[in-house]
mmCIF file of C-alpha atoms in Angstrom:
data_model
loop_
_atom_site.group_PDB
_atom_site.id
_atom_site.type_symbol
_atom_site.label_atom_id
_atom_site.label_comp_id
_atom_site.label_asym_id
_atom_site.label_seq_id
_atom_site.Cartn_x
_atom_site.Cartn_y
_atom_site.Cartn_z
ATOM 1 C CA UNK A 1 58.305 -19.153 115.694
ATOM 2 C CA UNK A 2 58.181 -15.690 114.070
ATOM 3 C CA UNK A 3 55.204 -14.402 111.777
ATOM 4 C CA UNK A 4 55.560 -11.148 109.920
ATOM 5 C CA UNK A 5 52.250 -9.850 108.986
ATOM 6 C CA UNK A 6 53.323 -8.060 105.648
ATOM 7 C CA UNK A 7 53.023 -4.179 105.915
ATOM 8 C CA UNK A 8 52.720 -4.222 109.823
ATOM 9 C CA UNK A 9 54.965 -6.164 111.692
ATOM 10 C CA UNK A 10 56.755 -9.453 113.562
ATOM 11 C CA UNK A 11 54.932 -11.517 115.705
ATOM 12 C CA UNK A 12 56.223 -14.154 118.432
ATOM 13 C CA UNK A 13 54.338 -17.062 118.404
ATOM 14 C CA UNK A 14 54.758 -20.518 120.454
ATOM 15 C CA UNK A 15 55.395 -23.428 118.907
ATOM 16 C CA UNK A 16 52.143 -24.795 120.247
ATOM 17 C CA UNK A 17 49.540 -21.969 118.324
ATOM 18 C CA UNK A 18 51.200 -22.738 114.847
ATOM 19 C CA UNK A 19 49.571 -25.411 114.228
ATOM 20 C CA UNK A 20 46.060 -23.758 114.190
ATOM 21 C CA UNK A 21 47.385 -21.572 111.839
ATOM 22 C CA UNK A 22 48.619 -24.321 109.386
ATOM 23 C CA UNK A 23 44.807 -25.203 109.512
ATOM 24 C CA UNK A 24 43.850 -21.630 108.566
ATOM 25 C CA UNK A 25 46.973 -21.164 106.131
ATOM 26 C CA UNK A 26 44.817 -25.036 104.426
ATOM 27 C CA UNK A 27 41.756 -23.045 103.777
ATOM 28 C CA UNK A 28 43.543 -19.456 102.494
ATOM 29 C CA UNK A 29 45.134 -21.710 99.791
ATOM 30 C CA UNK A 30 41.398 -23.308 99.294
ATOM 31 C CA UNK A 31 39.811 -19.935 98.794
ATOM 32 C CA UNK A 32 42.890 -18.141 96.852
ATOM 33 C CA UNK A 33 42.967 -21.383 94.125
ATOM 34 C CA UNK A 34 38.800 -21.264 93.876
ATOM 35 C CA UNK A 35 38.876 -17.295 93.326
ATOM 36 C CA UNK A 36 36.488 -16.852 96.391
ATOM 37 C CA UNK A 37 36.839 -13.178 97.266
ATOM 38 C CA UNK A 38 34.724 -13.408 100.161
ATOM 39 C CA UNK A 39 36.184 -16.468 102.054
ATOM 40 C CA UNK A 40 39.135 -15.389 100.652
ATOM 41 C CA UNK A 41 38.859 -12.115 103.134
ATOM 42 C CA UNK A 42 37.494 -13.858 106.137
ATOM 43 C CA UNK A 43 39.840 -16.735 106.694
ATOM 44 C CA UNK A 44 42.432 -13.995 106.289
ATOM 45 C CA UNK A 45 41.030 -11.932 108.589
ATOM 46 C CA UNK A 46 41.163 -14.868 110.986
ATOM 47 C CA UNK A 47 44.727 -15.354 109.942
ATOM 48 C CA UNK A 48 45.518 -11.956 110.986
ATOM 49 C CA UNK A 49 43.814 -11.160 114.293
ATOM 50 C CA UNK A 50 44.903 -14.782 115.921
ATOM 51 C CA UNK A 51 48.425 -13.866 115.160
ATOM 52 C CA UNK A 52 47.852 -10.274 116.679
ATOM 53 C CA UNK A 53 46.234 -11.993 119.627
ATOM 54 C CA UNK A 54 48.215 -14.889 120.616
ATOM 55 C CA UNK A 55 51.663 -13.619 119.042
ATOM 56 C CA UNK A 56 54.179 -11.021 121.010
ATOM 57 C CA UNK A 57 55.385 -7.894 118.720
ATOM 58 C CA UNK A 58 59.165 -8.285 118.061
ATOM 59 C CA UNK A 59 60.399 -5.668 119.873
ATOM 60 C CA UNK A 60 62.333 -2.971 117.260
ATOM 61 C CA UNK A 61 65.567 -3.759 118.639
ATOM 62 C CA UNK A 62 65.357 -7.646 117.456
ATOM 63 C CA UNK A 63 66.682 -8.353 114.475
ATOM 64 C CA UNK A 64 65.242 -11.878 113.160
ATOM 65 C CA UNK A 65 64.413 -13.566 109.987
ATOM 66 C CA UNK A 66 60.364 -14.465 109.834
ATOM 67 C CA UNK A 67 59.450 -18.606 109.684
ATOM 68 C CA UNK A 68 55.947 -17.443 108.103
ATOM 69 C CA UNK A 69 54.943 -14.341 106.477
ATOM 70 C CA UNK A 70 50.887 -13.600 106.069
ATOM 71 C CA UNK A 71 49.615 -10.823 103.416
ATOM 72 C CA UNK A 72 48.012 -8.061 105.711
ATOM 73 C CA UNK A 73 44.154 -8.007 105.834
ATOM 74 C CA UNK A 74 43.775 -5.809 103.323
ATOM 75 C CA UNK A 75 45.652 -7.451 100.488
ATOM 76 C CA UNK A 76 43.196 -8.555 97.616
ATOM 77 C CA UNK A 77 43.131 -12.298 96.392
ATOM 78 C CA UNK A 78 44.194 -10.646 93.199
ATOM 79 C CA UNK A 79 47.133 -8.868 94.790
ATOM 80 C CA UNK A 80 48.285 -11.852 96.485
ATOM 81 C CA UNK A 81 48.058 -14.057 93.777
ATOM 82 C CA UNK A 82 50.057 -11.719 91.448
ATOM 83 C CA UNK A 83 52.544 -11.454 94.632
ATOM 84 C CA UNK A 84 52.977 -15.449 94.328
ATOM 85 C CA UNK A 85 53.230 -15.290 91.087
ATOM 86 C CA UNK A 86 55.929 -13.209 90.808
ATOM 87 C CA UNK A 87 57.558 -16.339 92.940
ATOM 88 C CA UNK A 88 57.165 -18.482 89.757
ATOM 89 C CA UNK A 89 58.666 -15.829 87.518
ATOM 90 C CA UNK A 90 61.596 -15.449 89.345
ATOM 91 C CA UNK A 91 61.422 -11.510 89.653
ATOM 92 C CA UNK A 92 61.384 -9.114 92.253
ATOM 93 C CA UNK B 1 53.312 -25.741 100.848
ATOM 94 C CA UNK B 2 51.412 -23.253 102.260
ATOM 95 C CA UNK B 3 50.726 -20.107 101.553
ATOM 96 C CA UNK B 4 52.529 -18.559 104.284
ATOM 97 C CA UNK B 5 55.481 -20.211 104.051
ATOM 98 C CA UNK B 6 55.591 -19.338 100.055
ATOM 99 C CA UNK B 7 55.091 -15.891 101.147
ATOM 100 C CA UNK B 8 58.106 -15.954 103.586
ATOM 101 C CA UNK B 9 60.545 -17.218 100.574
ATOM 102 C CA UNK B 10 59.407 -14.886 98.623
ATOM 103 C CA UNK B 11 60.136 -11.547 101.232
ATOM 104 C CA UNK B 12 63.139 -13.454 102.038
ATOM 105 C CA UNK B 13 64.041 -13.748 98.133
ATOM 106 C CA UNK B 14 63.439 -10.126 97.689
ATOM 107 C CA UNK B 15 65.690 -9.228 101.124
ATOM 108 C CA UNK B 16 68.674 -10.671 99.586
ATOM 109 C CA UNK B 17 68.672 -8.916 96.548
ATOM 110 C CA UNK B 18 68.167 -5.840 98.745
ATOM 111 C CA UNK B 19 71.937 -5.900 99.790
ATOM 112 C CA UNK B 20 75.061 -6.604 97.702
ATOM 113 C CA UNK B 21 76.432 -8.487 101.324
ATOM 114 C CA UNK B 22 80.389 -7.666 101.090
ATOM 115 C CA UNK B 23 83.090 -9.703 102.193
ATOM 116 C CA UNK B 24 83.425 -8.317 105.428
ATOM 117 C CA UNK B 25 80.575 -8.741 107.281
ATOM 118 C CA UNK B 26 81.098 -5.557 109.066
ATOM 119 C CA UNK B 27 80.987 -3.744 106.051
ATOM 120 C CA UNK B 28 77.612 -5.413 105.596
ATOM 121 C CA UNK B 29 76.961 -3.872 108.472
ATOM 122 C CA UNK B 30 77.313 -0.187 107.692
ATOM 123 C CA UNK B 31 75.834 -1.267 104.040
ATOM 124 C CA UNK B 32 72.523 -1.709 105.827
ATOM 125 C CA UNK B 33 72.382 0.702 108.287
ATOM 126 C CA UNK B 34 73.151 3.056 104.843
ATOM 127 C CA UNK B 35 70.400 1.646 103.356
ATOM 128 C CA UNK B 36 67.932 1.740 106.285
ATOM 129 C CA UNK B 37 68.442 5.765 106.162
ATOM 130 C CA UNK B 38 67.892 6.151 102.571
ATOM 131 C CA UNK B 39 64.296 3.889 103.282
ATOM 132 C CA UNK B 40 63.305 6.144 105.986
ATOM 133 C CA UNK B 41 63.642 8.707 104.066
ATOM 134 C CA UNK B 42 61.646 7.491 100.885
ATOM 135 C CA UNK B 43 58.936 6.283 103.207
ATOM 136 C CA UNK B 44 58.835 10.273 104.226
ATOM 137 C CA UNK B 45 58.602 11.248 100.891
ATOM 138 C CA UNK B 46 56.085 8.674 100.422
ATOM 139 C CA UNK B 47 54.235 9.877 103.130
ATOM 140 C CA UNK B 48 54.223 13.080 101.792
ATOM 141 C CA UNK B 49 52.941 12.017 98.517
ATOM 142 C CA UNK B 50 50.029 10.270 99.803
ATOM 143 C CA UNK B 51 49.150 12.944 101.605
ATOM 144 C CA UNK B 52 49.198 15.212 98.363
ATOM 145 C CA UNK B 53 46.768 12.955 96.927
ATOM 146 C CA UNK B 54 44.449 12.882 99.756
ATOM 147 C CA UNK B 55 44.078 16.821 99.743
ATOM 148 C CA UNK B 56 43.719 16.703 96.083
ATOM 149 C CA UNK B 57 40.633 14.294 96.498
ATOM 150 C CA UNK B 58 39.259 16.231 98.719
ATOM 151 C CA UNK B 59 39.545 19.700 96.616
ATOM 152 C CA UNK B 60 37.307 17.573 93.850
ATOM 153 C CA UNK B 61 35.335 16.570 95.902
ATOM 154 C CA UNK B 62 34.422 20.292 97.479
ATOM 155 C CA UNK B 63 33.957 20.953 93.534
ATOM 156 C CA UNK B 64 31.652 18.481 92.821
ATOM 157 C CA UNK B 65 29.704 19.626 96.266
ATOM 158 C CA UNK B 66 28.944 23.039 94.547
ATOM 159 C CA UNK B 67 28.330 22.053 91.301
ATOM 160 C CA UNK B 68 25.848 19.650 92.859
ATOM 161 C CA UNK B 69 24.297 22.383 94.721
ATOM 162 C CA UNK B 70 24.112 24.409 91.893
ATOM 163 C CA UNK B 71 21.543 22.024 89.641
ATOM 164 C CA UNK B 72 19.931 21.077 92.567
ATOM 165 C CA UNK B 73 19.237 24.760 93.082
ATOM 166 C CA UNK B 74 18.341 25.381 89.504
ATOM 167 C CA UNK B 75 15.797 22.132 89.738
ATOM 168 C CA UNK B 76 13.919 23.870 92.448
ATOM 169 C CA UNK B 77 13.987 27.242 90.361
ATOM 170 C CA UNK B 78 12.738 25.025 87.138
ATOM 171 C CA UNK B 79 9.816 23.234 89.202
ATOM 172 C CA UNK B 80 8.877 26.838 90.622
ATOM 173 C CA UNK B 81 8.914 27.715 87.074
ATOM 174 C CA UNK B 82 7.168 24.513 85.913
ATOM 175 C CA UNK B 83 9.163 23.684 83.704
ATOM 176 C CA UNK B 84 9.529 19.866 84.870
ATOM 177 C CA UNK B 85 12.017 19.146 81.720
ATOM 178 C CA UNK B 86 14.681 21.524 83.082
ATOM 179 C CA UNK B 87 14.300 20.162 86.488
ATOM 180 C CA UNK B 88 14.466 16.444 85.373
ATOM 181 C CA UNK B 89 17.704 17.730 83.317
ATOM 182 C CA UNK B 90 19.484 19.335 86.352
ATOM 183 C CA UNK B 91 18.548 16.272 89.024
ATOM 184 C CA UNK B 92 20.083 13.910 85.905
ATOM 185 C CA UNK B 93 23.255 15.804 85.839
ATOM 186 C CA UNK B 94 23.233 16.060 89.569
ATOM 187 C CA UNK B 95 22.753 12.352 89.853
ATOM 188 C CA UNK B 96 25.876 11.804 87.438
ATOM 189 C CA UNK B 97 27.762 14.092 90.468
ATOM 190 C CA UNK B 98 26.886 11.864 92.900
ATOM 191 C CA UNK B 99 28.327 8.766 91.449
ATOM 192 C CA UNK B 100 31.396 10.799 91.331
ATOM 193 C CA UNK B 101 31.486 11.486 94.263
ATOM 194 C CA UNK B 102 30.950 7.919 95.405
ATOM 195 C CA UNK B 103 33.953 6.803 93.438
ATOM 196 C CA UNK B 104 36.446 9.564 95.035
ATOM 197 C CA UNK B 105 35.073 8.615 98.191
ATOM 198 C CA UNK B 106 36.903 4.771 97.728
ATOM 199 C CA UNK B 107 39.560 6.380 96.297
ATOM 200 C CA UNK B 108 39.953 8.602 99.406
ATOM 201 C CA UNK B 109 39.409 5.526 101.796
ATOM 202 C CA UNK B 110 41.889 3.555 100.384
ATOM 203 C CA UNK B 111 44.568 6.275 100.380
ATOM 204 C CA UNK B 112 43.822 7.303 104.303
ATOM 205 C CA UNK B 113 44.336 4.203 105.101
ATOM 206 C CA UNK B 114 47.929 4.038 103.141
ATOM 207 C CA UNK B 115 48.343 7.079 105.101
ATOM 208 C CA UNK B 116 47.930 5.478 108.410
ATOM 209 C CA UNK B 117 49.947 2.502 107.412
ATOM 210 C CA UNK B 118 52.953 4.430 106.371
ATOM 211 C CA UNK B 119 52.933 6.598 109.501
ATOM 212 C CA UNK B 120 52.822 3.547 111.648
ATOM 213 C CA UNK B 121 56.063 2.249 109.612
ATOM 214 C CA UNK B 122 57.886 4.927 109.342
ATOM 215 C CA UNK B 123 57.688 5.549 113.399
ATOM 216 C CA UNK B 124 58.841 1.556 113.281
ATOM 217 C CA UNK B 125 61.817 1.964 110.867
ATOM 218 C CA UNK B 126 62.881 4.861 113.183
ATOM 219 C CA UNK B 127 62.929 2.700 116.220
ATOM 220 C CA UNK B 128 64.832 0.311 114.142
ATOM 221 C CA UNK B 129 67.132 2.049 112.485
ATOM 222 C CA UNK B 130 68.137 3.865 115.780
ATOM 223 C CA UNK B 131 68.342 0.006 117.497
ATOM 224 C CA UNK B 132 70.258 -1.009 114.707
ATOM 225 C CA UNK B 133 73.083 1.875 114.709
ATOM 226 C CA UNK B 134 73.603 0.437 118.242
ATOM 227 C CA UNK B 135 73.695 -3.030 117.381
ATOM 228 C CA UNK B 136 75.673 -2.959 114.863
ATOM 229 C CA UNK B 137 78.885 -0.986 116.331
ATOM 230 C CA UNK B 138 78.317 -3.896 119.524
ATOM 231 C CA UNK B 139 78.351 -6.452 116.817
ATOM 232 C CA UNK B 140 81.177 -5.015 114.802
ATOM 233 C CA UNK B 141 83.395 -4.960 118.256
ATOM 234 C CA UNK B 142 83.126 -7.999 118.810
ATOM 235 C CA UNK B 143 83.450 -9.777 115.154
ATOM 236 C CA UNK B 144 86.043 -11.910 115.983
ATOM 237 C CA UNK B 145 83.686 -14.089 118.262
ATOM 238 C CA UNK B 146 82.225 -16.923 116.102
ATOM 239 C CA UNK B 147 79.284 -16.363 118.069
ATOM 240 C CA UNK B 148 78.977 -12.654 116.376
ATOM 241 C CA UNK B 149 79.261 -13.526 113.522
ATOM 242 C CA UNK B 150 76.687 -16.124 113.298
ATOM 243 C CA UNK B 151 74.376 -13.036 115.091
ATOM 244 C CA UNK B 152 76.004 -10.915 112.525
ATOM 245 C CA UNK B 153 74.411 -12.821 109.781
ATOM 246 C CA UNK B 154 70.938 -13.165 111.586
ATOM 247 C CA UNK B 155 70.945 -9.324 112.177
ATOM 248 C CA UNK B 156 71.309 -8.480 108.170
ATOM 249 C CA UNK B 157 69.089 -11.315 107.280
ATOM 250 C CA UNK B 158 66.431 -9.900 109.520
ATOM 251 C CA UNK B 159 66.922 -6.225 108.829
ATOM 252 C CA UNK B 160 67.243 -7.036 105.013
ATOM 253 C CA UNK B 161 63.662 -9.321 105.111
ATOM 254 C CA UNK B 162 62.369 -5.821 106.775
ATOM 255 C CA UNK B 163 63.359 -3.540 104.642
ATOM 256 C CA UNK B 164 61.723 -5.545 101.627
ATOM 257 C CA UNK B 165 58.680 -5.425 103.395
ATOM 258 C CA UNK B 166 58.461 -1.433 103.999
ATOM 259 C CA UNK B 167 59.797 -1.615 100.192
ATOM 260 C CA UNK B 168 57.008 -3.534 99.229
ATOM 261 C CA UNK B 169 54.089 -1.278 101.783
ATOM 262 C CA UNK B 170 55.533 1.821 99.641
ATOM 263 C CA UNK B 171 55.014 -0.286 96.203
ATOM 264 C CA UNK B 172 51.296 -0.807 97.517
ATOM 265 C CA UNK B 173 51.112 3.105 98.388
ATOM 266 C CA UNK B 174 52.148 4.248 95.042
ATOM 267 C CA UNK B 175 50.288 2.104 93.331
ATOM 268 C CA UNK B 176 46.687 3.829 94.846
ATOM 269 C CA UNK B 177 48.248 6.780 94.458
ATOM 270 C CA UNK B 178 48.841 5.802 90.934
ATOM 271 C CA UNK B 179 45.444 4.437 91.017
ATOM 272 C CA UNK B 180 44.111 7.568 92.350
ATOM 273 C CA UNK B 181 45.818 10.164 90.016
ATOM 274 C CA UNK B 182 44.241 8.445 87.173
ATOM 275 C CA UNK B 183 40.357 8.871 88.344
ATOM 276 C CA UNK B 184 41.554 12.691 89.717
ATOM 277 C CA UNK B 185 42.746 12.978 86.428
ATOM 278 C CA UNK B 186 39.594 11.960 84.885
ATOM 279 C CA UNK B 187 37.310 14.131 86.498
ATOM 280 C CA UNK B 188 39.824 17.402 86.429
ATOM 281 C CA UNK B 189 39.032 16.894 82.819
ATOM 282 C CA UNK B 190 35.560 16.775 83.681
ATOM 283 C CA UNK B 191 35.634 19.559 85.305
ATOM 284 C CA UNK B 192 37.712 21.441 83.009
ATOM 285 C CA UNK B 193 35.312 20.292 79.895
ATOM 286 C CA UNK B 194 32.753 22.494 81.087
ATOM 287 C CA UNK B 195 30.524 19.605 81.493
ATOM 288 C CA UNK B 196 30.149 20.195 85.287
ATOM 289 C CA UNK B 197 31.306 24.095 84.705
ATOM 290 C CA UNK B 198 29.540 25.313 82.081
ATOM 291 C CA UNK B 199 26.016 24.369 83.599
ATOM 292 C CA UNK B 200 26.662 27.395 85.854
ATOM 293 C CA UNK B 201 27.639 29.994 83.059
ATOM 294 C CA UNK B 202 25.954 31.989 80.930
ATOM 295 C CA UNK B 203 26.427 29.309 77.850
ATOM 296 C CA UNK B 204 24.359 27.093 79.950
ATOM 297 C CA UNK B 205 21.549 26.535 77.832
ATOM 298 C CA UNK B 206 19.724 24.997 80.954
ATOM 299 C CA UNK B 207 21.050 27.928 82.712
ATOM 300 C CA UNK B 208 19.468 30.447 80.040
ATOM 301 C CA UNK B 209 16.204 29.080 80.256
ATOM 302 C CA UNK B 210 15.645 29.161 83.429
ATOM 303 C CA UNK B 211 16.962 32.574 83.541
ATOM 304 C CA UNK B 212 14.109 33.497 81.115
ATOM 305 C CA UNK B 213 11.888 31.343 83.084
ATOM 306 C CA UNK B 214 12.567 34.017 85.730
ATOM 307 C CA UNK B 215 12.140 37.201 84.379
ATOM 308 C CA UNK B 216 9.117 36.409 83.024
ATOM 309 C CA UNK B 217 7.854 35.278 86.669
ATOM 310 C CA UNK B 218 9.275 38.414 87.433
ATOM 311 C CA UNK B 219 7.144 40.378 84.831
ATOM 312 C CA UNK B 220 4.011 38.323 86.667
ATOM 313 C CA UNK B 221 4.841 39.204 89.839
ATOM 314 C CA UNK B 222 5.550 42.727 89.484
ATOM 315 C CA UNK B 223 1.743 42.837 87.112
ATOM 316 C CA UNK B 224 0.297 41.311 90.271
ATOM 317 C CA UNK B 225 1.691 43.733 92.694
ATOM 318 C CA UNK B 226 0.520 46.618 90.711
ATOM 319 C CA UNK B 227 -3.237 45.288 90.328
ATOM 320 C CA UNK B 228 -3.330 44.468 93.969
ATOM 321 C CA UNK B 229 -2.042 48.557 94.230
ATOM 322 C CA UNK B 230 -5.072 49.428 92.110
ATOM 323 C CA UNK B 231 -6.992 47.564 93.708
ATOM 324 C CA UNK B 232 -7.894 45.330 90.899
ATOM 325 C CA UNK B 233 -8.181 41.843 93.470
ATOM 326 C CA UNK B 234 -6.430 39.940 94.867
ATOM 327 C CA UNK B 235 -2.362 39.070 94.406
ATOM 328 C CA UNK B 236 -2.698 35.633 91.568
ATOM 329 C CA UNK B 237 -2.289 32.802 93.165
ATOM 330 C CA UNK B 238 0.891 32.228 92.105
ATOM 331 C CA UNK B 239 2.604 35.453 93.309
ATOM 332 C CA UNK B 240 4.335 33.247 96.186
ATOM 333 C CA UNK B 241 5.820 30.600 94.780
ATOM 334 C CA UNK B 242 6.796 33.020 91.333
ATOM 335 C CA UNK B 243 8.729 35.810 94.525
ATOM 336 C CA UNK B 244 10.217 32.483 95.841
ATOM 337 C CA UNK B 245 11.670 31.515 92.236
ATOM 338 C CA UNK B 246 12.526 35.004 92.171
ATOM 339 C CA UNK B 247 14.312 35.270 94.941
ATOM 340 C CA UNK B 248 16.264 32.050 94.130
ATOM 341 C CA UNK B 249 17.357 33.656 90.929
ATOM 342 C CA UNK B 250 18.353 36.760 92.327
ATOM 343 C CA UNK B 251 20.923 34.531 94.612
ATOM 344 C CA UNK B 252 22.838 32.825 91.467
ATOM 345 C CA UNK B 253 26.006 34.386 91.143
ATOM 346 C CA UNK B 254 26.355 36.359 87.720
ATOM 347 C CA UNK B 255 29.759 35.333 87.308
ATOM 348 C CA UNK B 256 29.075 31.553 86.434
ATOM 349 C CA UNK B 257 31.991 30.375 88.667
ATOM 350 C CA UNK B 258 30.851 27.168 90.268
ATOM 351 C CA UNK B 259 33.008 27.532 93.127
ATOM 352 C CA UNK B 260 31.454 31.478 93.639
ATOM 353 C CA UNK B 261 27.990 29.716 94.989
ATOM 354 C CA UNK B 262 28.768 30.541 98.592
ATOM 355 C CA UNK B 263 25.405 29.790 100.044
ATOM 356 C CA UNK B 264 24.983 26.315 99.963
ATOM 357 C CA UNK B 265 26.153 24.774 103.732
ATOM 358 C CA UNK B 266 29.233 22.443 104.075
ATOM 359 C CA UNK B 267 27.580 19.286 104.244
ATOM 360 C CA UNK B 268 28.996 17.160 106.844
ATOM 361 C CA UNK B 269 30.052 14.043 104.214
ATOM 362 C CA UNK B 270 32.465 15.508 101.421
ATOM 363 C CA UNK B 271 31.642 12.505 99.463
ATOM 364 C CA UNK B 272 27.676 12.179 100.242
ATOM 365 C CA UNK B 273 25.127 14.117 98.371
ATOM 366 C CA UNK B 274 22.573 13.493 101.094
ATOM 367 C CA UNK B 275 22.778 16.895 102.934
ATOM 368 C CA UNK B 276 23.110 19.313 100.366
ATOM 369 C CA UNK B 277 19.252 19.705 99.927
ATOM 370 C CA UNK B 278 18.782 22.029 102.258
ATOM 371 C CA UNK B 279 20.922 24.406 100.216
ATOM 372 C CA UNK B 280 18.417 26.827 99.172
#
């Protein structure tokens, strides 16, 4: 399973770890749909470090297409919801 | 779904629509490794550009610094002087500085930290691209193989998904620098105004006064010395603090640059007010 942490990098992670992920991934949409800024931030923070910490960097000469992507911890709720939005639009 | 996986069509939306894939795979190929060189070399420029912006914060900032020191030397000069009013109108203006200050200070955060970010891509595109001119010729040699060209496919779709991504880090960068030229903008008018600058000069009415203020201490001062000559008692009481005003006012620059006021320390915060008290 490959994560790409926008703006930093692929991650390696077993099959096993994703699906405490899915669990965090739940509560990201929870927070991003309420507007809560602040739990917004820490279950993304979460997000971020367990995939640093239980993933393996893709080494540069691997070239793979990601199974998850995850905005990088400093992405705003508003920036990631325009980002989705732009999804619905169609656009680039 | 989730928001990760929403995310990952998305980046993977983008990707295609970074390459026009040709027929030939091969030629694909090339197409990308074409395109990975023109990236590295806008994430340079990017680089560059933040790094413009940064120093420009940073020359505001060093402005603000001396025109802060500046009123909060004239406050001490107006409370030597007693006249409280001036004083209260210098600490105001000072105070105004400071929020400033405070607001350049996120501004400069925010684009270090787009700094670091696009240093630590581009050193990761450059690994990449290099890997990639490798790959690809390996790849290309051995087309024929179904097996390569299934590997073929996964190597564009991967380098295309990360070359929307740097595309989209650089969108984020230029849009603080954006950001950022705005509120430099804002206060280069400021400072241009002669709101900030013009408290320093000689059509500084707050400037004026307290210059006024000064000789007349000075006139005081130089009565006192001569009756203490004459013998005529002792120095007034006020003969120190009106030769410490003095002495302030003899170290304000008579050009009315802002920037001339050497003599207030560096503080060790650009951004933070806190040190520059002991400026005089």
């Amino acid at each position: 399973m490959i994560v790409r942490i926008l703006g930093e990098g692929q991650f390696e992670l077993d099959e096993s770890q994703v699906g405490a992920l899915e669990d965090l991934d739940k509560q990201l949409l929870v927070a991003l749909e309420a507007g809560d800024e602040a739990s917004f931030h820490a279950v993304l923070g979460q997000l971020v470090k367990k995939v640093r910490a239980d993933g393996k960097p893709v080494a540069p000469d691997r070239f793979v297409p990601s199974d998850l992507a995850l905005p990088h911890e400093s992405a705003s709720l508003e920036e990631l919801r325009e980002f989705l939005a732009s999804e619905d639009a169609g656009e680039s | 779904m989730g928001v990760m996986k929403r995310l990952t069509n998305i980046v993977q939306a983008k990707a295609n629509k970074v390459l026009d894939k040709a027929e030939d795979p091969r030629e694909t190929l090339d197409l990308s490794y074409e395109k990975q060189i023109e990236q590295l070399q806008q994430v340079k420029r990017g680089l560059a550009d933040v790094a413009t912006a940064k120093k420009r914060i940073e020359l505001q900032a060093q402005q603000l610094q001396q025109a802060a020191a500046k009123l909060q030397n004239q406050a001490r000069q107006a409370l030597a002087q007693n006249r409280e009013d001036l004083a209260t109108e210098a600490l105001t203006r000072r105070s105004g500085i400071a929020t400033q200050l405070e607001g350049l200070k996120t501004q400069h955060d925010q684009l270090a930290q787009q700094q670091e970010r696009l240093e630590a891509t581009t050193q990761q595109l450059q690994a990449r691209v290099e890997a990639f001119r490798t790959q690809k010729e390996t790849l290309k040699a051995s087309y024929t193989a179904a097996q390569a060209q299934t590997k073929i496919g996964e190597a564009v779709s991967g380098i295309s998904e990360s070359m929307s991504d740097t595309g989209l880090a650089m969108q984020r960068a230029q849009d603080k620098i954006a950001q950022m030229q705005a509120r430099a903008g804002a206060v280069d008018e400021l400072l241009a105004s002669g709101t900030l600058t013009d408290l320093s000069g000689s059509s500084d009415p707050l400037q004026a006064q307290l210059d006024k203020a000064a000789a007349s201490s000075d006139v005081q001062l130089q009565l006192a010395a001569m009756k203490s000559e004459l013998g005529q008692g002792a120095p007034a009481p006020s003969a120190e603090l009106a030769a410490a005003s003095a002495e302030g006012a003899a170290e304000e620059p008579v050009d009315g640059e802002v920037v001339a006021d050497k003599t207030a320390p560096a503080p060790a915060d650009p951004f933070s007010l806190d040190d520059a008290g002991g400026a005089s």
